[in-house]
Every structure is written in structure tokens, then in C-alpha cells.
Short mmCIF file of C-alpha atoms and ligand atoms in Angstrom, two decimals:
data_model
loop_
_atom_site.label_atom_id
_atom_site.label_comp_id
_atom_site.label_asym_id
_atom_site.label_seq_id
_atom_site.Cartn_x
_atom_site.Cartn_y
_atom_site.Cartn_z
CA UNK A 1 -19.55 -12.10 20.44
CA UNK A 2 -19.61 -8.57 22.89
CA UNK A 3 -22.92 -7.60 24.10
CA UNK A 4 -24.63 -4.42 24.47
CA UNK A 5 -24.04 -2.82 27.60
CA UNK A 6 -20.69 -4.66 27.63
CA UNK A 7 -17.80 -2.44 30.25
CA UNK A 8 -14.12 -1.87 29.63
CA UNK A 9 -11.61 -0.08 31.64
CA UNK A 10 -10.82 1.68 28.09
CA UNK A 11 -13.45 2.19 24.38
CA UNK A 12 -10.78 3.43 22.19
CA UNK A 13 -12.77 4.78 18.87
CA UNK A 14 -10.51 4.45 16.17
CA UNK A 15 -7.62 1.55 15.32
CA UNK A 16 -5.03 3.70 13.70
CA UNK A 17 -1.71 4.68 15.41
CA UNK A 18 -2.73 6.52 18.80
CA UNK A 19 -5.88 4.54 19.59
CA UNK A 20 -3.77 0.74 18.96
CA UNK A 21 -0.93 2.03 20.85
CA UNK A 22 -3.87 3.73 22.90
CA UNK A 23 -4.70 0.15 23.18
CA UNK A 24 -1.51 -1.79 23.53
CA UNK A 25 -0.03 0.50 26.32
CA UNK A 26 -3.42 -0.11 28.38
CA UNK A 27 -3.16 -3.48 28.04
CA UNK A 28 -0.02 -3.56 28.14
CA UNK A 29 -0.92 -2.58 32.13
CA UNK A 30 -3.44 -4.98 32.65
CA UNK A 31 -6.14 -3.33 31.35
CA UNK A 32 -9.67 -4.51 29.34
CA UNK A 33 -9.66 -2.58 26.20
CA UNK A 34 -11.74 -2.66 22.92
CA UNK A 35 -11.28 -1.56 20.36
CA UNK A 36 -13.88 0.00 17.75
CA UNK A 37 -12.71 0.36 13.79
CA UNK A 38 -14.94 1.05 10.89
CA UNK A 39 -11.90 -0.28 8.58
CA UNK A 40 -9.10 -2.81 9.52
CA UNK A 41 -6.89 -2.11 12.89
CA UNK A 42 -3.63 -0.18 11.47
CA UNK A 43 -5.55 3.66 9.76
CA UNK A 44 -4.26 5.82 7.68
CA UNK A 45 -0.64 5.25 8.21
CA UNK A 46 -0.35 1.93 7.67
CA UNK A 47 -2.71 0.83 4.94
CA UNK A 48 -3.27 4.21 3.56
CA UNK A 49 -0.15 6.55 4.44
CA UNK A 50 3.37 6.13 5.98
CA UNK A 51 3.53 2.35 5.21
CA UNK A 52 2.11 2.06 1.24
CA UNK A 53 4.41 5.36 0.41
CA UNK A 54 7.95 3.78 2.10
CA UNK A 55 7.21 1.64 0.43
CA UNK A 56 7.43 3.14 -2.94
CA UNK A 57 9.75 5.50 -2.79
CA UNK A 58 11.75 2.39 -2.18
CA UNK A 59 11.22 0.88 -5.24
CA UNK A 60 12.23 4.54 -6.52
CA UNK A 61 15.52 3.98 -4.37
CA UNK A 62 15.98 0.94 -6.17
CA UNK A 63 14.91 1.70 -9.01
CA UNK A 64 17.18 4.57 -9.08
CA UNK A 65 20.00 2.63 -7.92
CA UNK A 66 19.96 -0.07 -10.84
CA UNK A 67 20.39 3.17 -13.53
CA UNK A 68 23.05 3.95 -11.75
CA UNK A 69 24.40 0.92 -11.22
CA UNK A 70 27.33 1.84 -14.33
CA UNK A 71 29.57 3.69 -12.49
CA UNK A 72 30.36 0.79 -9.58
CA UNK A 73 30.87 -0.99 -13.29
CA UNK A 74 27.34 -3.14 -12.74
CA UNK A 75 26.40 -3.55 -16.87
CA UNK A 76 21.98 -4.13 -16.03
CA UNK A 77 20.81 -2.04 -19.25
CA UNK A 78 18.39 -0.02 -19.33
CA UNK A 79 15.22 -1.35 -16.35
CA UNK A 80 12.08 -1.12 -17.00
CA UNK A 81 9.31 -0.46 -14.47
CA UNK A 82 6.18 -2.86 -13.58
CA UNK A 83 4.48 -1.05 -11.30
CA UNK A 84 2.01 -3.59 -10.44
CA UNK A 85 4.24 -5.69 -9.01
CA UNK A 86 5.88 -2.32 -6.54
CA UNK A 87 1.72 -2.31 -6.17
CA UNK A 88 1.36 -6.29 -4.98
CA UNK A 89 5.15 -6.56 -3.14
CA UNK A 90 3.73 -3.06 -1.25
CA UNK A 91 0.36 -5.09 -0.35
CA UNK A 92 1.99 -8.02 1.11
CA UNK A 93 3.95 -5.60 3.42
CA UNK A 94 0.62 -4.46 4.38
CA UNK A 95 -1.00 -7.21 5.52
CA UNK A 96 1.38 -8.78 6.56
CA UNK A 97 2.48 -5.42 9.60
CA UNK A 98 -1.81 -5.96 9.54
CA UNK A 99 -1.98 -9.01 10.35
CA UNK A 100 1.34 -8.33 12.84
CA UNK A 101 -0.96 -5.75 14.68
CA UNK A 102 -4.13 -7.73 15.16
CA UNK A 103 -2.09 -10.84 16.39
CA UNK A 104 -0.39 -8.39 18.91
CA UNK A 105 -3.68 -7.27 19.98
CA UNK A 106 -5.33 -10.19 20.23
CA UNK A 107 -2.26 -11.73 22.47
CA UNK A 108 -3.27 -8.53 24.84
CA UNK A 109 -7.25 -10.02 24.72
CA UNK A 110 -7.89 -6.43 22.75
CA UNK A 111 -11.30 -6.50 21.69
CA UNK A 112 -12.03 -5.70 18.55
CA UNK A 113 -15.39 -3.96 17.26
CA UNK A 114 -16.16 -3.73 13.73
CA UNK A 115 -18.14 0.18 12.83
CA UNK A 116 -17.66 3.37 13.29
CA UNK A 117 -18.10 4.29 16.66
CA UNK A 118 -20.15 7.23 18.93
CA UNK A 119 -19.75 8.76 22.18
CA UNK A 120 -22.30 8.90 24.11
CA UNK A 121 -23.42 10.54 27.42
CA UNK A 122 -21.23 8.32 30.30
CA UNK A 123 -19.03 7.01 28.60
CA UNK A 124 -21.18 5.36 26.48
CA UNK A 125 -19.95 4.11 23.12
CA UNK A 126 -22.23 3.39 20.02
CA UNK A 127 -21.03 1.41 17.37
CA UNK A 128 -22.53 1.63 13.72
CA UNK A 129 -22.30 0.41 10.31
CA UNK A 130 -20.34 -2.15 10.42
CA UNK A 131 -20.10 -5.88 11.68
CA UNK A 132 -21.44 -5.06 15.44
CA UNK A 133 -23.40 -2.20 14.58
CA UNK A 134 -26.16 -1.62 17.19
CA UNK A 135 -23.27 -3.13 20.12
CA UNK A 136 -22.27 0.04 22.58
CA UNK A 137 -20.73 -0.33 25.05
CA UNK A 138 -19.14 1.48 28.44
CA UNK A 139 -16.22 1.93 28.94
CA UNK A 140 -14.19 3.51 32.65
CA UNK A 141 -11.93 6.06 30.12
CA UNK A 142 -12.74 6.36 26.03
CA UNK A 143 -10.47 7.47 24.08
CA UNK A 144 -11.16 8.99 20.59
CA UNK A 145 -8.52 8.18 17.86
CA UNK A 146 -10.16 8.78 15.16
CA UNK A 147 -8.06 9.92 12.73
CA UNK A 148 -8.44 12.12 9.67
CA UNK A 149 -8.41 12.48 6.26
CA UNK A 150 -7.16 14.21 3.02
CA UNK A 151 -8.12 18.28 2.54
CA UNK A 152 -9.74 18.22 -0.96
CA UNK A 153 -9.95 20.89 -3.20
CA UNK A 154 -13.35 22.57 -4.66
CA UNK A 155 -13.78 22.40 -8.27
CA UNK A 156 -11.36 20.17 -7.63
CA UNK A 157 -13.88 16.25 -7.44
CA UNK A 158 -11.40 13.78 -6.57
CA UNK A 159 -12.54 10.52 -9.14
CA UNK A 160 -9.73 8.64 -8.60
CA UNK A 161 -8.67 8.52 -11.73
CA UNK A 162 -7.65 11.88 -12.78
CA UNK A 163 -7.85 13.51 -9.47
CA UNK A 164 -6.56 11.85 -6.84
CA UNK A 165 -5.77 11.95 -3.09
CA UNK A 166 -3.53 10.20 -0.80
CA UNK A 167 -5.64 7.79 -0.27
CA UNK A 168 -6.22 6.72 -4.33
CA UNK A 169 -2.84 7.12 -5.65
CA UNK A 170 -1.48 4.65 -3.02
CA UNK A 171 -3.53 2.48 -4.39
CA UNK A 172 -2.74 3.10 -8.47
CA UNK A 173 -1.17 -0.50 -10.22
CA UNK A 174 -0.04 1.90 -13.40
CA UNK A 175 1.43 5.39 -12.71
CA UNK A 176 0.51 7.96 -15.23
CA UNK A 177 2.93 9.35 -17.59
CA UNK A 178 2.38 13.58 -16.08
CA UNK A 179 1.09 14.21 -13.20
CA UNK A 180 0.50 17.56 -11.06
CA UNK A 181 1.17 17.68 -7.29
CA UNK A 182 -0.55 20.66 -5.51
CA UNK A 183 1.05 21.23 -1.98
CA UNK A 184 4.41 21.52 -1.95
CA UNK A 185 4.58 19.53 2.06
CA UNK A 186 5.67 16.32 2.79
CA UNK A 187 3.26 14.01 0.85
CA UNK A 188 3.62 16.44 -2.00
CA UNK A 189 7.07 16.17 -2.06
CA UNK A 190 7.67 12.25 -1.16
CA UNK A 191 4.72 11.71 -4.86
CA UNK A 192 7.08 14.59 -6.69
CA UNK A 193 10.16 12.89 -5.91
CA UNK A 194 9.37 9.29 -5.95
CA UNK A 195 6.82 10.36 -9.71
CA UNK A 196 10.08 11.58 -11.05
CA UNK A 197 12.71 8.92 -10.15
CA UNK A 198 9.93 6.66 -12.03
CA UNK A 199 9.97 8.75 -14.56
CA UNK A 200 6.42 10.22 -15.23
CA UNK A 201 6.82 14.42 -16.07
CA UNK A 202 6.27 16.13 -12.77
CA UNK A 203 4.34 20.33 -12.28
CA UNK A 204 4.73 20.86 -8.07
CA UNK A 205 1.79 23.87 -7.54
CA UNK A 206 2.26 25.39 -3.89
CA UNK A 207 0.55 28.25 -2.54
CA UNK A 208 3.35 29.62 -0.47
CA UNK A 209 6.14 31.35 -1.70
CA UNK A 210 8.29 28.52 -0.81
CA UNK A 211 8.37 23.96 -0.72
CA UNK A 212 8.07 22.18 3.31
CA UNK A 213 8.13 25.59 4.29
CA UNK A 214 8.21 24.11 7.64
CA UNK A 215 11.00 22.76 7.43
CA UNK A 216 14.42 24.62 8.45
CA UNK A 217 14.82 26.89 5.00
CA UNK A 218 18.48 25.32 4.22
CA UNK A 219 17.09 22.15 4.59
CA UNK A 220 14.05 23.38 1.75
CA UNK A 221 16.87 24.36 -0.78
CA UNK A 222 18.32 22.27 -0.53
CA UNK A 223 15.38 19.58 -1.98
CA UNK A 224 14.59 22.20 -4.13
CA UNK A 225 17.54 22.02 -6.07
CA UNK A 226 17.59 18.96 -6.29
CA UNK A 227 14.41 18.32 -7.32
CA UNK A 228 14.62 21.20 -10.47
CA UNK A 229 17.65 18.78 -11.59
CA UNK A 230 16.17 15.65 -11.77
CA UNK A 231 12.83 18.35 -14.23
CA UNK A 232 10.49 18.73 -11.46
CA UNK A 233 8.92 21.65 -12.64
CA UNK A 234 7.56 24.74 -10.22
CA UNK A 235 4.32 26.43 -9.96
CA UNK A 236 4.96 28.31 -6.88
CA UNK A 237 2.88 31.43 -5.39
CA UNK A 238 0.14 29.53 -7.32
CA UNK A 239 -3.49 30.00 -7.21
CA UNK A 240 -5.51 27.02 -8.26
CA UNK A 241 -8.68 27.85 -9.79
CA UNK A 242 -10.04 24.55 -11.11
CA UNK A 243 -9.73 21.31 -13.91
CA UNK A 244 -10.77 20.10 -17.14
CA UNK A 245 -11.34 17.15 -17.65
CA UNK A 246 -10.26 15.75 -20.85
CA UNK A 247 -13.79 14.34 -22.58
CA UNK A 248 -11.88 11.32 -23.17
CA UNK A 249 -9.47 8.94 -20.67
CA UNK A 250 -8.41 9.89 -18.06
CA UNK A 251 -6.08 13.42 -17.16
CA UNK A 252 -6.76 17.25 -18.25
CA UNK A 253 -6.08 20.71 -17.68
CA UNK A 254 -5.11 21.99 -14.32
CA UNK A 255 -5.90 25.58 -14.69
CA UNK A 256 -3.90 28.37 -12.53
CA UNK A 257 -4.50 31.48 -11.54
CA UNK A 258 -1.93 32.77 -12.96
CA UNK A 259 0.80 31.83 -16.26
CA UNK A 260 0.30 29.20 -18.73
CA UNK A 261 -2.31 26.20 -17.51
CA UNK A 262 -1.08 22.41 -16.77
CA UNK A 263 -2.25 19.59 -19.26
CA UNK A 264 -1.33 16.87 -16.90
CA UNK A 265 -2.71 13.08 -17.50
CA UNK A 266 -3.25 13.02 -13.04
CA UNK A 267 -3.48 15.35 -10.47
CA UNK A 268 -2.53 14.47 -6.53
CA UNK A 269 -3.65 16.36 -4.15
CA UNK A 270 -1.74 16.25 -1.56
CA UNK A 271 -3.12 20.72 0.75
CA UNK A 272 -3.05 18.87 4.25
CA UNK A 273 -5.48 16.27 6.19
CA UNK A 274 -8.48 17.20 7.91
CA UNK A 275 -9.77 15.01 11.27
CA UNK A 276 -12.33 12.82 10.41
CA UNK A 277 -14.76 13.95 14.17
CA UNK A 278 -18.28 13.77 11.25
CA UNK A 279 -19.95 11.33 14.00
CA UNK A 280 -18.17 11.49 16.53
CA UNK A 281 -19.33 12.35 19.54
CA UNK A 282 -22.71 13.43 20.09
CA UNK A 283 -24.78 15.56 21.41
CA UNK A 284 -24.92 15.53 26.08
CA UNK A 285 -20.75 15.08 25.93
CA UNK A 286 -18.62 18.15 26.71
CA UNK A 287 -16.35 17.22 24.84
CA UNK A 288 -15.09 20.24 22.81
CA UNK A 289 -14.79 20.31 18.55
CA UNK A 290 -13.40 23.24 17.37
CA UNK A 291 -14.39 25.83 14.30
CA UNK A 292 -12.02 23.68 11.87
CA UNK A 293 -13.16 19.51 13.10
CA UNK A 294 -9.98 19.13 15.79
CA UNK A 295 -11.29 18.01 18.54
CA UNK A 296 -9.73 20.29 21.44
CA UNK A 297 -7.25 18.56 24.34
CA UNK A 298 -4.52 19.36 27.18
CA UNK A 299 -1.19 18.52 26.91
CA UNK A 300 -2.27 16.19 28.72
CA UNK A 301 -4.76 14.64 25.93
CA UNK A 302 -7.81 15.08 28.68
CA UNK A 303 -10.93 16.65 26.53
CA UNK A 304 -13.31 18.61 28.39
CA UNK A 305 -15.53 15.78 28.80
CA UNK A 306 -13.65 14.03 32.38
CA UNK A 307 -12.70 10.81 31.93
CA UNK A 308 -12.26 11.25 27.93
CA UNK A 309 -8.56 10.94 26.59
CA UNK A 310 -8.06 13.01 22.86
CA UNK A 311 -4.60 11.77 20.26
CA UNK A 312 -3.76 11.57 17.31
CA UNK A 313 -4.44 13.45 14.35
CA UNK A 314 -8.08 14.20 15.96
CA UNK A 315 -6.32 16.79 17.99
CA UNK A 316 -5.83 20.02 16.61
CA UNK A 317 -2.76 22.04 16.35
CA UNK A 318 -0.14 18.73 16.78
CA UNK A 319 1.83 17.16 14.06
CA UNK A 320 -0.13 15.08 12.42
CA UNK A 321 2.84 12.01 12.61
CA UNK A 322 1.97 8.77 13.83
CA UNK A 323 5.00 8.90 16.35
CA UNK A 324 3.66 11.63 17.31
CA UNK A 325 -0.27 9.39 18.32
CA UNK A 326 1.91 6.73 19.02
CA UNK A 327 3.11 9.09 22.60
CA UNK A 328 0.11 10.55 23.33
CA UNK A 329 -1.10 7.51 23.05
CA UNK A 330 1.17 6.87 26.49
CA UNK A 331 0.43 10.14 27.73
CA UNK A 332 -3.18 9.20 28.13
CA UNK A 333 -3.00 6.08 29.44
CA UNK A 334 0.10 7.07 31.84
CA UNK A 335 -2.73 10.27 32.51
CA UNK A 336 -5.69 7.88 33.25
CA UNK A 337 -3.92 5.41 36.30
CA UNK A 338 -2.66 8.53 37.30
CA UNK A 339 0.99 7.80 36.65
CA UNK A 340 3.19 10.32 36.16
CA UNK A 341 3.36 11.72 33.01
CA UNK A 342 5.74 14.09 30.81
CA UNK A 343 3.16 15.19 28.09
CA UNK A 344 4.77 15.57 24.33
CA UNK A 345 6.81 18.83 23.29
CA UNK A 346 5.74 19.11 19.45
CA UNK A 347 8.69 20.70 19.23
CA UNK A 348 10.82 18.81 19.85
CA UNK A 349 9.50 15.61 18.25
CA UNK A 350 11.30 14.37 15.00
CA UNK A 351 10.60 14.80 11.90
CA UNK A 352 11.45 12.24 8.72
CA UNK A 353 10.21 13.07 5.08
CA UNK A 354 11.48 9.96 2.63
CA UNK A 355 11.52 12.47 -0.46
CA UNK A 356 14.77 12.37 -2.78
CA UNK A 357 16.91 13.46 -0.34
CA UNK A 358 15.54 12.87 2.97
CA UNK A 359 15.05 15.08 5.38
CA UNK A 360 14.67 14.83 8.61
CA UNK A 361 14.91 17.51 11.92
CA UNK A 362 14.09 17.82 15.68
CA UNK A 363 13.58 21.16 17.45
CA UNK A 364 13.54 24.37 16.22
CA UNK A 365 14.92 25.52 12.57
CA UNK A 366 16.91 29.25 12.57
CA UNK A 367 14.24 31.64 11.70
CA UNK A 368 12.42 29.65 14.16
CA UNK A 369 14.39 30.49 16.86
CA UNK A 370 15.21 33.65 16.13
CA UNK A 371 12.04 34.75 15.47
CA UNK A 372 11.42 33.12 19.31
CA UNK A 373 13.59 35.62 20.78
CA UNK A 374 17.05 33.88 20.48
CA UNK A 375 20.50 34.47 19.54
CA UNK A 376 22.08 31.03 17.16
CA UNK A 377 24.67 30.25 16.33
CA UNK A 378 24.67 27.86 13.58
CA UNK A 379 27.14 25.16 11.63
CA UNK A 380 26.39 23.71 8.30
CA UNK A 381 28.51 20.90 6.68
CA UNK A 382 27.67 19.57 3.31
CA UNK A 383 27.92 15.54 3.02
CA UNK A 384 30.24 16.31 -0.42
CA UNK A 385 33.28 15.75 2.39
CA UNK A 386 32.03 12.25 4.64
CA UNK A 387 33.42 9.42 2.78
CA UNK A 388 30.24 7.24 3.19
CA UNK A 389 28.22 9.62 1.29
CA UNK A 390 31.19 9.31 -1.39
CA UNK A 391 31.26 6.20 -1.28
CA UNK A 392 27.28 5.81 -1.65
CA UNK A 393 27.39 7.51 -4.50
CA UNK A 394 24.62 9.93 -2.85
CA UNK A 395 26.46 13.60 -1.70
CA UNK A 396 24.28 15.48 -1.61
CA UNK A 397 22.63 17.56 1.11
CA UNK A 398 23.43 18.81 5.14
CA UNK A 399 23.70 18.79 8.71
CA UNK A 400 22.98 22.26 10.24
CA UNK A 401 22.53 22.33 13.88
CA UNK A 402 21.24 25.52 15.72
CA UNK A 403 22.45 26.26 19.26
CA UNK A 404 21.40 28.42 21.72
CA UNK A 405 24.74 31.21 21.85
CA UNK A 406 26.38 31.53 24.84
CA UNK A 407 27.31 33.96 27.34
CA UNK A 408 30.96 33.58 26.06
CA UNK A 409 28.98 34.25 22.78
CA UNK A 410 30.54 30.15 21.85
CA UNK A 411 27.47 27.83 20.71
CA UNK A 412 25.03 26.68 24.04
CA UNK A 413 22.69 24.16 23.72
CA UNK A 414 21.73 23.07 20.91
CA UNK A 415 18.16 23.78 19.70
CA UNK A 416 17.22 22.49 16.65
CA UNK A 417 18.99 19.93 14.76
CA UNK A 418 18.45 20.06 10.84
CA UNK A 419 19.67 17.49 8.09
CA UNK A 420 19.29 16.78 4.06
CA UNK A 421 21.03 14.15 3.04
CA UNK A 422 20.96 10.36 2.55
CA UNK A 423 19.79 8.39 5.44
CA UNK A 424 19.00 11.44 7.03
CA UNK A 425 15.70 9.42 8.10
CA UNK A 426 17.13 7.02 9.87
CA UNK A 427 20.71 9.20 11.57
CA UNK A 428 18.20 11.51 13.66
CA UNK A 429 18.74 9.66 17.14
CA UNK A 430 21.71 11.70 18.18
CA UNK A 431 20.77 14.49 17.38
CA UNK A 432 16.65 14.18 18.09
CA UNK A 433 18.74 12.82 21.94
CA UNK A 434 21.22 16.32 21.83
CA UNK A 435 17.53 18.59 21.19
CA UNK A 436 15.45 16.84 23.79
CA UNK A 437 18.07 16.07 26.55
CA UNK A 438 18.85 20.10 26.13
CA UNK A 439 22.39 19.21 26.06
CA UNK A 440 25.21 21.92 24.65
CA UNK A 441 27.43 21.62 21.47
CA UNK A 442 30.41 20.86 23.65
CA UNK A 443 28.75 18.10 25.22
CA UNK A 444 27.74 16.41 22.02
CA UNK A 445 30.77 16.79 20.81
CA UNK A 446 32.42 14.86 22.92
CA UNK A 447 30.96 11.42 22.02
CA UNK A 448 31.90 9.48 18.61
CA UNK A 449 30.48 8.69 15.35
CA UNK A 450 32.32 5.42 13.92
CA UNK A 451 34.16 6.16 10.24
CA UNK A 452 33.67 5.69 7.84
CA UNK A 453 29.84 6.53 8.90
CA UNK A 454 27.63 9.16 7.47
CA UNK A 455 26.73 10.22 11.05
CA UNK A 456 30.32 11.96 10.67
CA UNK A 457 28.93 14.31 9.24
CA UNK A 458 26.40 15.60 12.89
CA UNK A 459 30.05 15.11 14.95
CA UNK A 460 31.74 17.37 12.35
CA UNK A 461 28.95 19.71 12.51
CA UNK A 462 28.78 19.95 16.15
CA UNK A 463 32.80 19.92 16.35
CA UNK A 464 32.80 22.86 14.39
CA UNK A 465 30.28 24.89 17.17
CA UNK A 466 32.68 23.86 19.75
CA UNK A 467 34.85 26.58 17.42
CA UNK A 468 37.29 23.94 16.18
CA UNK A 469 35.99 21.36 14.13
CA UNK A 470 39.09 18.61 12.28
CA UNK A 471 37.57 19.50 8.85
CA UNK A 472 34.88 22.66 8.68
CA UNK A 473 36.03 25.56 10.16
P1 NAI B 501 1.23 20.10 5.09
O1 NAI B 501 -0.04 20.41 5.74
O2 NAI B 501 2.99 18.77 5.13
O3 NAI B 501 1.57 20.59 3.91
C1 NAI B 501 0.22 21.23 2.50
C2 NAI B 501 1.57 21.78 2.19
O4 NAI B 501 -0.13 22.35 0.38
C3 NAI B 501 1.23 22.93 2.43
O5 NAI B 501 2.91 22.97 1.60
C4 NAI B 501 0.12 24.32 1.37
O6 NAI B 501 0.72 25.45 1.62
C5 NAI B 501 -0.01 23.78 0.45
N1 NAI B 501 -1.53 23.49 -0.13
C6 NAI B 501 -3.04 24.04 0.78
N2 NAI B 501 -3.51 25.25 0.06
C7 NAI B 501 -3.38 24.52 -1.03
C8 NAI B 501 -3.58 25.38 -2.41
N3 NAI B 501 -4.38 24.88 -2.57
N4 NAI B 501 -3.07 25.29 -3.40
C9 NAI B 501 -1.25 24.88 -3.95
N5 NAI B 501 -1.50 24.63 -2.86
C10 NAI B 501 -1.91 24.38 -1.51
O7 NAI B 501 0.68 18.80 3.95
P2 NAI B 501 0.47 17.11 3.63
O8 NAI B 501 1.58 17.60 2.96
O9 NAI B 501 -0.99 17.87 2.75
O10 NAI B 501 0.40 16.33 4.87
C11 NAI B 501 -0.42 16.12 5.22
C12 NAI B 501 -0.55 15.99 6.52
O11 NAI B 501 0.33 14.22 7.30
C13 NAI B 501 1.04 16.32 7.52
O12 NAI B 501 0.56 16.90 8.91
C14 NAI B 501 2.17 15.76 7.65
O13 NAI B 501 3.43 16.12 8.27
C15 NAI B 501 1.79 14.23 7.57
N6 NAI B 501 2.90 13.89 6.93
C16 NAI B 501 3.64 13.34 7.27
C17 NAI B 501 4.77 12.69 6.67
C18 NAI B 501 5.74 12.80 6.81
O14 NAI B 501 6.18 12.69 7.62
N7 NAI B 501 6.77 11.09 5.83
C19 NAI B 501 4.05 12.64 4.99
C20 NAI B 501 3.40 12.71 4.72
C21 NAI B 501 2.40 13.27 5.78
#
């Protein structure tokens, strides 16, 4: 039992990736740490985001493999899906990881308080609404890591049955037969992909004229083509007007500003996430919350209040990715320890989207590089010619490398690596290093890729950038 007035070197509000990484890293440095968490440590990523979504995507992948097994001479008949089993498996995976994390925190003597944390003046943190409600503790440093929640849309009240966000979707026991997914960003594309692979009729509704607008256009085009081939329908440049539920049972009619309405069993709203800052900071501190509700922090994760840091999705203007939260946590702790620290370079963080085909990238897209006035040299190599991809029977996709033009007109420093295709989320490492090491194409081209491996496509793309590829012109 933690008593009111207890002092810690670091008090963290929020136990998601940003918060628990802060706690583990600070504790590893010998600091005393408390986390205030309203739900379970692990946060959105472990309980309502990355991990559960990838479990379902894996179910979709197994289903696809089983359906395609005849190509390998293995006949199993038409597979059937018991989605509740996948749901239970997901819960078991999440629970194991949760217990592992709780054990790690305990092992490092991190105190976990249950409830909502509010920052008060003087780096005091008050706990409300949980088992530890009423407790007030003090930190020499405080880290705000309260995370984010799904954004919703006016006219589309979330009821958990006909209209859901990722929160509710990831707890479903059975899949609907038809779904309209609103928003074709990372979440929308992952959900559309897995739902379609598992047999649902999917319509992807997007306000902009393209899907995955944060990705390189060539990469997004491959995903778009693949989705279309698999029967996903698109309503791009669409404005959602409202939803009329069926009188009985789930589902209803989704109305758009233009074009025919969409009759659907379920609407999944995936139009971004907003920060969870309601009640996070009391009057009397200098912490600034911007007009969209995000905490304002500098590149060292410092807020405007001395010795108060902020990390993860609660900070505005940075990618809402678990691994970015981890990296920011390390920056904040090093900064509070007075150690030399390199801030996160948001232009070069790795991205991984687990739809089928997978997407992974780091650095600038071709369009971004040009918009910044860089003269670029670009090479693209499709996976079609890769022997491992042929063996896997999964050849859709490409690797694209964007390099700055060198003074001699050839390829210089690599500024962006973009991949779409089989297992690219596990292949990005070399590209990520190339971009972040500011390596030139000639330097990276010297490295050998094992044969036969999917990574040869990256190697070949870089080799071709030097002007002489083995297979690629
Ligand atoms: P997002 O911001 O990536 O995409 C939202 C999409 O919804 C955009 O394309 C936007 O134009 C569209 N949109 C917004 N309002 C709309 C409207 N009224 N009607 C139709 N379309 C509308 O947000 P998303 O996909 O919800 O993900 C939230 C955050 O979580 C993002 O920062 C994302 O990068 C991150 N995330 C990353 C994953 C990954 O890297 N594998 C997986 C899941 C989430």
C-alpha cells in the first residue's frame, strides 16, 4: 500500500508502451518509479491495439495459407472459421504478455497504482477512481504518458454492435458478413484486409482520394490493387453523412454525401486517434495542452513545466506508434538523468502496417523528398523475380529506394526505403539502418544478402541504384 505523500524519483501517468518503457528504463538506471494506470499496464498497444490486431491478421494469414494449400499438393477441403477460437487465442497471447510485463515491472520494483492520475502543481500526482483513489504521490520527475483513444464521427454513435471502433472490434466473438470501414489509414487497411480475407464483404470509405496517404504512392498503389483484386470495394473522396440502424438486429445503412448508400452489418470507424488528456493536468501547472488536446513537448520530451516530461500518443505532431513511445521514453529518462541524448528523428522512424500485403518503410517518400527540394534517384524492384517469394507463392509487392542525387548524377545518400509485400515488416531493418546511418547506395550495395531470401530484393534495388544491378536495370 502506497501512502499519500510517498516520494519517487519518477512518477509516470499511464502504463502503455510510452509509460511502461519509461518505468523500465528509469528503474534499470536505479531510479525509484511509480506508474499510475487506470486499466492494465500494457495500454492500447497490448490490450486494444497492435497486439490483438496482429493476432487476427495472423488468423487471416493462416486461413489464406490453408485455402492455398492445394498449390503445394496438400488437400484439406474448404476451411471453416471459428472466430471465437481466434478471439480466445488472442486473449491468451495478450494475457501472457501482460503477465510478463507485470512481472518485469515487479522485478524492477516499480510501484503500480490503480486509478486515474492527475498532475497537480509541485509535481504531485493525485489518484482518482480506482483502487488507489485518494492517494497522492510526488515525483522528482513526472512523465505524462496517458495515450490516446479512437476518434469518433458525429452522426455515428458507437454502440459496440453496429458501429464500432478498434476498441470494440478487437473484442468481437463473431465476424459480420458485411462491413463498411471508414478511414483507409493503418487501422482501416489492417481491418479491411483481415475482414476480407476471413470472408466478409468489405467497403473501404475514405475522405481523401487515395488510401494509405502517409505511404509512398507506389506502395499504396500495390495495396490498393491487391485489395481491389480480393473484392474490397472503395469509396474514395467520400464524406460520411450518417448511419440509420436497422429496426431489428445489428447493421443499417451508411449514407455518404454522394453516391449510393451502403447497406452493411457493421461500420468500423478508424479515422485516427485523439489524445487522452481530459483531467490529466490540474490548474496551476505550466504544462501546455494544444487546441486539439495534445500535450506540447519539445524534442527532448520536456513540457513547459520543469521536470515534467510527456511521451507517446499524448504528445502532438508525432507518429502514434508504440515503438516511437519506447524511443521517446528513453529520451526522457536520459534527459532527466542529464546524460547525452539524441532526440527521436520522426522523419526516419520505422513504420510497419500488417495488412496483406504488408507495408514497411523508413524515411522520405519520393514525393516528400521532392517537396523538400531534393533531387532524387529512385529504383523499384518487384518481388515477382525473387526466388524465395516464388517459393512462398507470394510475389505481390516491391521494394523502392529513394536516394539523393550525387554530384556525378548517380545515387548518393539513401533517404527513404519503402517496401510492400511478403514479410516486409520483418525485412525493414536493413533499410531502416541505411536511412538512419545516412548511408549511400554504394555503401549499402556492398552488403551481401543471403540467397534465396526475400531480402535480396532490397539488395538488388540498392545495387541497381549504383548503376549496375545483377537482375534489375
Ligand atoms: P490514420 O490517421 O492513419 O488514418 C485515418 C484515415 O481516416 C485517414 O486516411 C483519413 O483521411 C481518414 N478519415 C478521417 N476522417 C474521415 C471521415 N470523416 N470519413 C472518411 N475518412 C476519414 O488513423 P488510424 O488508421 O485510425 O490509426 C490511428 C493511429 O494509429 C495512426 O497514427 C496510425 O499510424 C497508428 N497505427 C499504426 C499501425 C501500424 O503502424 N501498423 C496500426 C494501427 C494504428
